[in-house]
Amino acid sequence: MIHAKQYGSSGPNLIVIHGLFGNADNWHSIAQNLAEHFTVHCIDLPNHGKSDSLPDASYPKMAEAVLDWTELNKINSFYLLGHSMGGKVAMQMAAMAAAGKIEKLIVVDIAPVDYQAGHTRILEGLKAIDESLPSSRKEADILLSQYESNLAVRQFLLKNLVRNEQGFKLELSVNNIADSYSTILKKPLIKNAVSIPTLFIKGENSDYILAEYQEAILALFPNASFKIISGAGHWLHAEKPLPFTSLVKRFLQ
């Protein structure tokens, strides 16, 4: 099952998909802002947050899980926004969904290309937390700091901590993510060009979308347009929420 949080109840449906190691809560303040104009559904992807675990989490499997969730909730047409890995899931959904179901697509700081591994140490650190059941958030942070030196990255990862009887555990299926990691790095499986109007938003300081990817993007998404948020990195929605939300509103309205 897919877990989702809804913001607002008037206006067209907008589904928001987080990136790797994230969850619906990452989008809380953005969703609150957008709820004036849309009925926003922030979902937890399989293996993340409160959604079910999924072995062999390929893009078609993850896309199918979210599309099944829309059917179950009678969401017949919607706008779709995905960040990073969630952007790849969103592209995969656009390739798989029935015509007219997804009205517009926003892909945030990711391209339909293969990426190099960059999270191997993080996965080791998350496994270490899972195995040791730390008794406090501070203890979890000290443990994770042996694998990841960047405090902001650790704070983001530790948002997955929840308390149980034994201590703190992660609301992530770490082993499933680790097993699927080589698949997650690959591009979504898209055979035919997707004609849905699509906006790619890049963070100026991020190297997740490079100029040389434009050809690959336009081959699969011929109706794509591009915007850059200046002074922002890969987490552009968190770093520059106002320019980000205004871009989203302008494209969707």
CSV table of C-alpha atoms in Angstrom, one decimal:
chain,number,residue,atom,x,y,z
A,1,MET,CA,0.0,0.0,0.0
A,2,ILE,CA,1.0,3.6,-0.7
A,3,HIS,CA,0.7,6.1,2.2
A,4,ALA,CA,-0.1,9.7,1.3
A,5,LYS,CA,-0.9,13.0,3.0
A,6,GLN,CA,-3.5,15.3,1.6
A,7,TYR,CA,-3.3,19.1,1.7
A,8,GLY,CA,-6.4,21.2,0.7
A,9,SER,CA,-9.5,19.8,-0.9
A,10,SER,CA,-10.4,22.2,-3.7
A,11,GLY,CA,-8.8,22.7,-7.0
A,12,PRO,CA,-7.2,20.1,-9.4
A,13,ASN,CA,-5.2,17.2,-8.0
A,14,LEU,CA,-1.5,17.5,-7.7
A,15,ILE,CA,0.6,14.5,-6.8
A,16,VAL,CA,4.1,15.2,-5.3
A,17,ILE,CA,6.8,12.5,-5.2
A,18,HIS,CA,9.9,12.8,-2.9
A,19,GLY,CA,13.4,11.6,-3.8
A,20,LEU,CA,15.7,8.9,-2.5
A,21,PHE,CA,15.7,8.5,1.4
A,22,GLY,CA,12.9,11.2,1.6
A,23,ASN,CA,9.2,11.0,2.4
A,24,ALA,CA,6.0,13.0,2.1
A,25,ASP,CA,6.9,15.2,5.1
A,26,ASN,CA,9.8,16.7,3.1
A,27,TRP,CA,7.2,18.6,1.1
A,28,HIS,CA,5.0,19.8,4.0
A,29,SER,CA,5.6,23.5,3.7
A,30,ILE,CA,5.5,23.5,-0.1
A,31,ALA,CA,2.3,21.5,-0.1
A,32,GLN,CA,0.7,23.9,2.4
A,33,ASN,CA,1.6,26.8,0.0
A,34,LEU,CA,0.2,25.0,-3.1
A,35,ALA,CA,-3.0,23.9,-1.3
A,36,GLU,CA,-4.5,27.3,-1.9
A,37,HIS,CA,-4.8,26.3,-5.6
A,38,PHE,CA,-4.6,22.5,-5.7
A,39,THR,CA,-5.6,19.4,-3.8
A,40,VAL,CA,-2.1,18.2,-3.0
A,41,HIS,CA,-1.2,14.6,-2.4
A,42,CYS,CA,2.3,14.0,-1.0
A,43,ILE,CA,3.1,10.3,-1.2
A,44,ASP,CA,5.6,8.0,0.4
A,45,LEU,CA,7.2,5.9,-2.3
A,46,PRO,CA,7.6,2.1,-1.7
A,47,ASN,CA,10.4,1.4,0.8
A,48,HIS,CA,10.0,4.9,2.2
A,49,GLY,CA,8.0,6.5,5.0
A,50,LYS,CA,4.8,4.6,5.9
A,51,SER,CA,4.4,2.9,2.5
A,52,ASP,CA,4.9,-0.8,2.1
A,53,SER,CA,8.3,-2.3,1.4
A,54,LEU,CA,9.0,-3.5,-2.2
A,55,PRO,CA,11.9,-5.8,-3.1
A,56,ASP,CA,13.5,-5.1,-6.5
A,57,ALA,CA,12.1,-1.5,-6.6
A,58,SER,CA,12.4,-0.8,-10.4
A,59,TYR,CA,10.9,2.3,-11.9
A,60,PRO,CA,8.0,0.4,-13.6
A,61,LYS,CA,7.2,-1.3,-10.2
A,62,MET,CA,7.2,2.0,-8.3
A,63,ALA,CA,5.2,3.8,-11.0
A,64,GLU,CA,2.7,1.0,-11.0
A,65,ALA,CA,2.3,1.3,-7.2
A,66,VAL,CA,1.5,5.0,-7.4
A,67,LEU,CA,-0.8,4.6,-10.4
A,68,ASP,CA,-2.7,1.8,-8.6
A,69,TRP,CA,-3.0,4.2,-5.6
A,70,THR,CA,-4.6,6.9,-7.9
A,71,GLU,CA,-7.1,4.3,-9.1
A,72,LEU,CA,-7.9,3.2,-5.6
A,73,ASN,CA,-8.5,6.8,-4.6
A,74,LYS,CA,-10.5,7.6,-7.8
A,75,ILE,CA,-8.1,10.3,-8.9
A,76,ASN,CA,-8.9,10.2,-12.6
A,77,SER,CA,-6.7,13.0,-13.7
A,78,PHE,CA,-3.9,14.9,-12.0
A,79,TYR,CA,-0.8,17.1,-12.3
A,80,LEU,CA,2.4,15.3,-11.3
A,81,LEU,CA,5.6,16.6,-9.7
A,82,GLY,CA,8.6,14.5,-8.8
A,83,HIS,CA,12.0,15.4,-7.3
A,84,SER,CA,15.2,13.5,-8.0
A,85,MET,CA,14.4,9.7,-7.9
A,86,GLY,CA,10.8,10.8,-7.5
A,87,GLY,CA,11.2,12.7,-10.8
A,88,LYS,CA,12.3,9.4,-12.5
A,89,VAL,CA,9.2,7.7,-11.0
A,90,ALA,CA,7.0,10.5,-12.3
A,91,MET,CA,8.6,10.2,-15.8
A,92,GLN,CA,7.9,6.5,-15.7
A,93,MET,CA,4.3,7.1,-14.7
A,94,ALA,CA,3.9,9.5,-17.6
A,95,ALA,CA,5.1,6.8,-20.0
A,96,MET,CA,2.8,4.2,-18.5
A,97,ALA,CA,-0.4,6.1,-17.7
A,98,ALA,CA,-3.5,6.1,-19.9
A,99,ALA,CA,-3.8,9.1,-22.2
A,100,GLY,CA,-5.2,12.2,-20.4
A,101,LYS,CA,-4.6,10.9,-16.9
A,102,ILE,CA,-1.6,13.0,-16.3
A,103,GLU,CA,-2.3,16.5,-17.5
A,104,LYS,CA,1.1,18.1,-16.8
A,105,LEU,CA,4.4,16.9,-15.5
A,106,ILE,CA,7.1,18.7,-13.5
A,107,VAL,CA,10.4,17.0,-13.1
A,108,VAL,CA,12.7,18.6,-10.5
A,109,ASP,CA,16.5,18.4,-10.9
A,110,ILE,CA,16.8,15.0,-12.6
A,111,ALA,CA,17.0,13.7,-16.2
A,112,PRO,CA,16.1,10.5,-17.9
A,113,VAL,CA,19.7,9.3,-18.0
A,114,ASP,CA,21.9,6.8,-16.0
A,115,TYR,CA,23.7,8.3,-13.0
A,116,GLN,CA,26.9,7.3,-11.1
A,117,ALA,CA,26.7,5.8,-7.6
A,118,GLY,CA,27.0,8.5,-4.9
A,119,HIS,CA,25.1,7.1,-1.9
A,120,THR,CA,27.1,3.9,-1.1
A,121,ARG,CA,28.5,5.2,2.2
A,122,ILE,CA,25.1,6.7,3.2
A,123,LEU,CA,23.5,3.2,2.7
A,124,GLU,CA,26.2,1.7,4.9
A,125,GLY,CA,25.5,4.3,7.6
A,126,LEU,CA,21.8,3.7,7.4
A,127,LYS,CA,22.3,0.0,7.8
A,128,ALA,CA,24.5,0.7,10.8
A,129,ILE,CA,21.6,2.6,12.4
A,130,ASP,CA,19.2,-0.1,11.6
A,131,GLU,CA,21.4,-2.7,13.2
A,132,SER,CA,22.2,-0.8,16.4
A,133,LEU,CA,18.8,0.7,17.3
A,134,PRO,CA,20.3,3.9,18.8
A,135,SER,CA,18.6,5.2,22.0
A,136,SER,CA,18.6,8.9,20.9
A,137,ARG,CA,18.7,11.0,17.8
A,138,LYS,CA,22.1,12.3,18.9
A,139,GLU,CA,23.4,8.8,19.1
A,140,ALA,CA,22.1,8.1,15.6
A,141,ASP,CA,23.7,11.3,14.3
A,142,ILE,CA,27.1,10.4,15.8
A,143,LEU,CA,26.9,7.0,14.2
A,144,LEU,CA,25.9,8.4,10.8
A,145,SER,CA,28.7,11.0,11.0
A,146,GLN,CA,31.2,8.2,10.5
A,147,TYR,CA,29.7,7.7,7.0
A,148,GLU,CA,28.5,11.2,6.0
A,149,SER,CA,30.3,14.4,7.1
A,150,ASN,CA,27.8,16.9,5.8
A,151,LEU,CA,25.5,17.9,8.7
A,152,ALA,CA,22.6,19.1,6.4
A,153,VAL,CA,22.6,15.7,4.6
A,154,ARG,CA,22.6,13.9,8.0
A,155,GLN,CA,19.7,16.0,9.2
A,156,PHE,CA,17.7,15.2,6.1
A,157,LEU,CA,18.4,11.4,6.5
A,158,LEU,CA,17.6,11.4,10.2
A,159,LYS,CA,14.1,12.7,9.5
A,160,ASN,CA,13.4,9.1,8.9
A,161,LEU,CA,14.0,8.2,12.5
A,162,VAL,CA,11.0,7.0,14.5
A,163,ARG,CA,10.9,5.8,18.1
A,164,ASN,CA,9.9,2.2,19.0
A,165,GLU,CA,10.2,0.1,22.2
A,166,GLN,CA,13.8,-0.8,21.6
A,167,GLY,CA,15.1,2.6,20.6
A,168,PHE,CA,15.0,4.5,17.3
A,169,LYS,CA,14.6,2.9,13.9
A,170,LEU,CA,14.4,4.2,10.4
A,171,GLU,CA,11.1,4.4,8.4
A,172,LEU,CA,13.1,3.1,5.4
A,173,SER,CA,13.5,-0.4,4.0
A,174,VAL,CA,17.2,0.1,3.8
A,175,ASN,CA,18.1,-3.4,2.6
A,176,ASN,CA,15.5,-3.2,-0.2
A,177,ILE,CA,16.8,0.2,-1.2
A,178,ALA,CA,20.4,-1.1,-1.1
A,179,ASP,CA,19.5,-4.1,-3.2
A,180,SER,CA,17.7,-1.9,-5.8
A,181,TYR,CA,20.3,0.9,-5.8
A,182,SER,CA,21.9,-0.1,-9.1
A,183,THR,CA,18.4,0.0,-10.7
A,184,ILE,CA,17.6,3.3,-9.1
A,185,LEU,CA,20.7,4.9,-10.7
A,186,LYS,CA,19.5,3.9,-14.1
A,187,LYS,CA,17.1,5.9,-16.4
A,188,PRO,CA,13.4,5.1,-16.4
A,189,LEU,CA,12.2,2.5,-19.0
A,190,ILE,CA,10.5,4.7,-21.6
A,191,LYS,CA,10.1,3.3,-25.1
A,192,ASN,CA,8.0,6.0,-26.8
A,193,ALA,CA,8.1,9.8,-26.5
A,194,VAL,CA,5.7,11.3,-24.0
A,195,SER,CA,3.7,14.2,-25.3
A,196,ILE,CA,2.5,15.5,-21.9
A,197,PRO,CA,3.5,19.2,-21.4
A,198,THR,CA,6.5,18.9,-19.1
A,199,LEU,CA,8.6,21.4,-17.1
A,200,PHE,CA,12.2,20.5,-16.0
A,201,ILE,CA,13.4,22.7,-13.1
A,202,LYS,CA,17.1,22.7,-12.4
A,203,GLY,CA,19.0,24.1,-9.5
A,204,GLU,CA,21.8,26.4,-10.8
A,205,ASN,CA,24.5,24.9,-8.6
A,206,SER,CA,23.4,21.2,-9.1
A,207,ASP,CA,25.0,18.9,-11.5
A,208,TYR,CA,22.0,16.5,-11.8
A,209,ILE,CA,20.8,18.1,-15.0
A,210,LEU,CA,23.7,19.0,-17.4
A,211,ALA,CA,23.5,20.8,-20.7
A,212,GLU,CA,24.5,17.6,-22.6
A,213,TYR,CA,21.3,15.8,-21.2
A,214,GLN,CA,19.0,18.2,-23.1
A,215,GLU,CA,19.0,15.9,-26.2
A,216,ALA,CA,18.0,12.9,-24.2
A,217,ILE,CA,15.3,14.8,-22.4
A,218,LEU,CA,13.8,16.3,-25.6
A,219,ALA,CA,13.9,12.9,-27.4
A,220,LEU,CA,11.6,11.4,-24.7
A,221,PHE,CA,9.7,14.6,-23.7
A,222,PRO,CA,9.3,16.7,-26.9
A,223,ASN,CA,7.0,19.1,-25.1
A,224,ALA,CA,9.5,19.9,-22.4
A,225,SER,CA,10.5,23.4,-21.2
A,226,PHE,CA,13.3,24.3,-18.9
A,227,LYS,CA,13.7,26.6,-15.9
A,228,ILE,CA,16.7,27.3,-13.7
A,229,ILE,CA,16.5,28.5,-10.1
A,230,SER,CA,19.5,30.6,-9.4
A,231,GLY,CA,21.6,30.1,-6.3
A,232,ALA,CA,20.0,26.7,-5.6
A,233,GLY,CA,21.5,23.2,-5.5
A,234,HIS,CA,19.8,19.9,-5.8
A,235,TRP,CA,17.3,20.6,-2.9
A,236,LEU,CA,16.0,23.7,-4.7
A,237,HIS,CA,12.5,23.5,-3.2
A,238,ALA,CA,13.9,23.6,0.3
A,239,GLU,CA,16.6,26.3,-0.5
A,240,LYS,CA,14.4,28.6,-2.6
A,241,PRO,CA,10.7,27.8,-1.8
A,242,LEU,CA,9.2,31.0,-3.1
A,243,PRO,CA,10.7,31.0,-6.6
A,244,PHE,CA,10.1,27.3,-6.7
A,245,THR,CA,6.4,27.4,-5.8
A,246,SER,CA,5.8,30.4,-8.2
A,247,LEU,CA,7.3,28.4,-11.1
A,248,VAL,CA,5.1,25.5,-10.3
A,249,LYS,CA,1.9,27.6,-10.1
A,250,ARG,CA,2.7,29.5,-13.3
A,251,PHE,CA,3.3,26.2,-15.2
A,252,LEU,CA,0.2,24.5,-13.9
A,253,GLN,CA,-2.3,27.4,-14.1
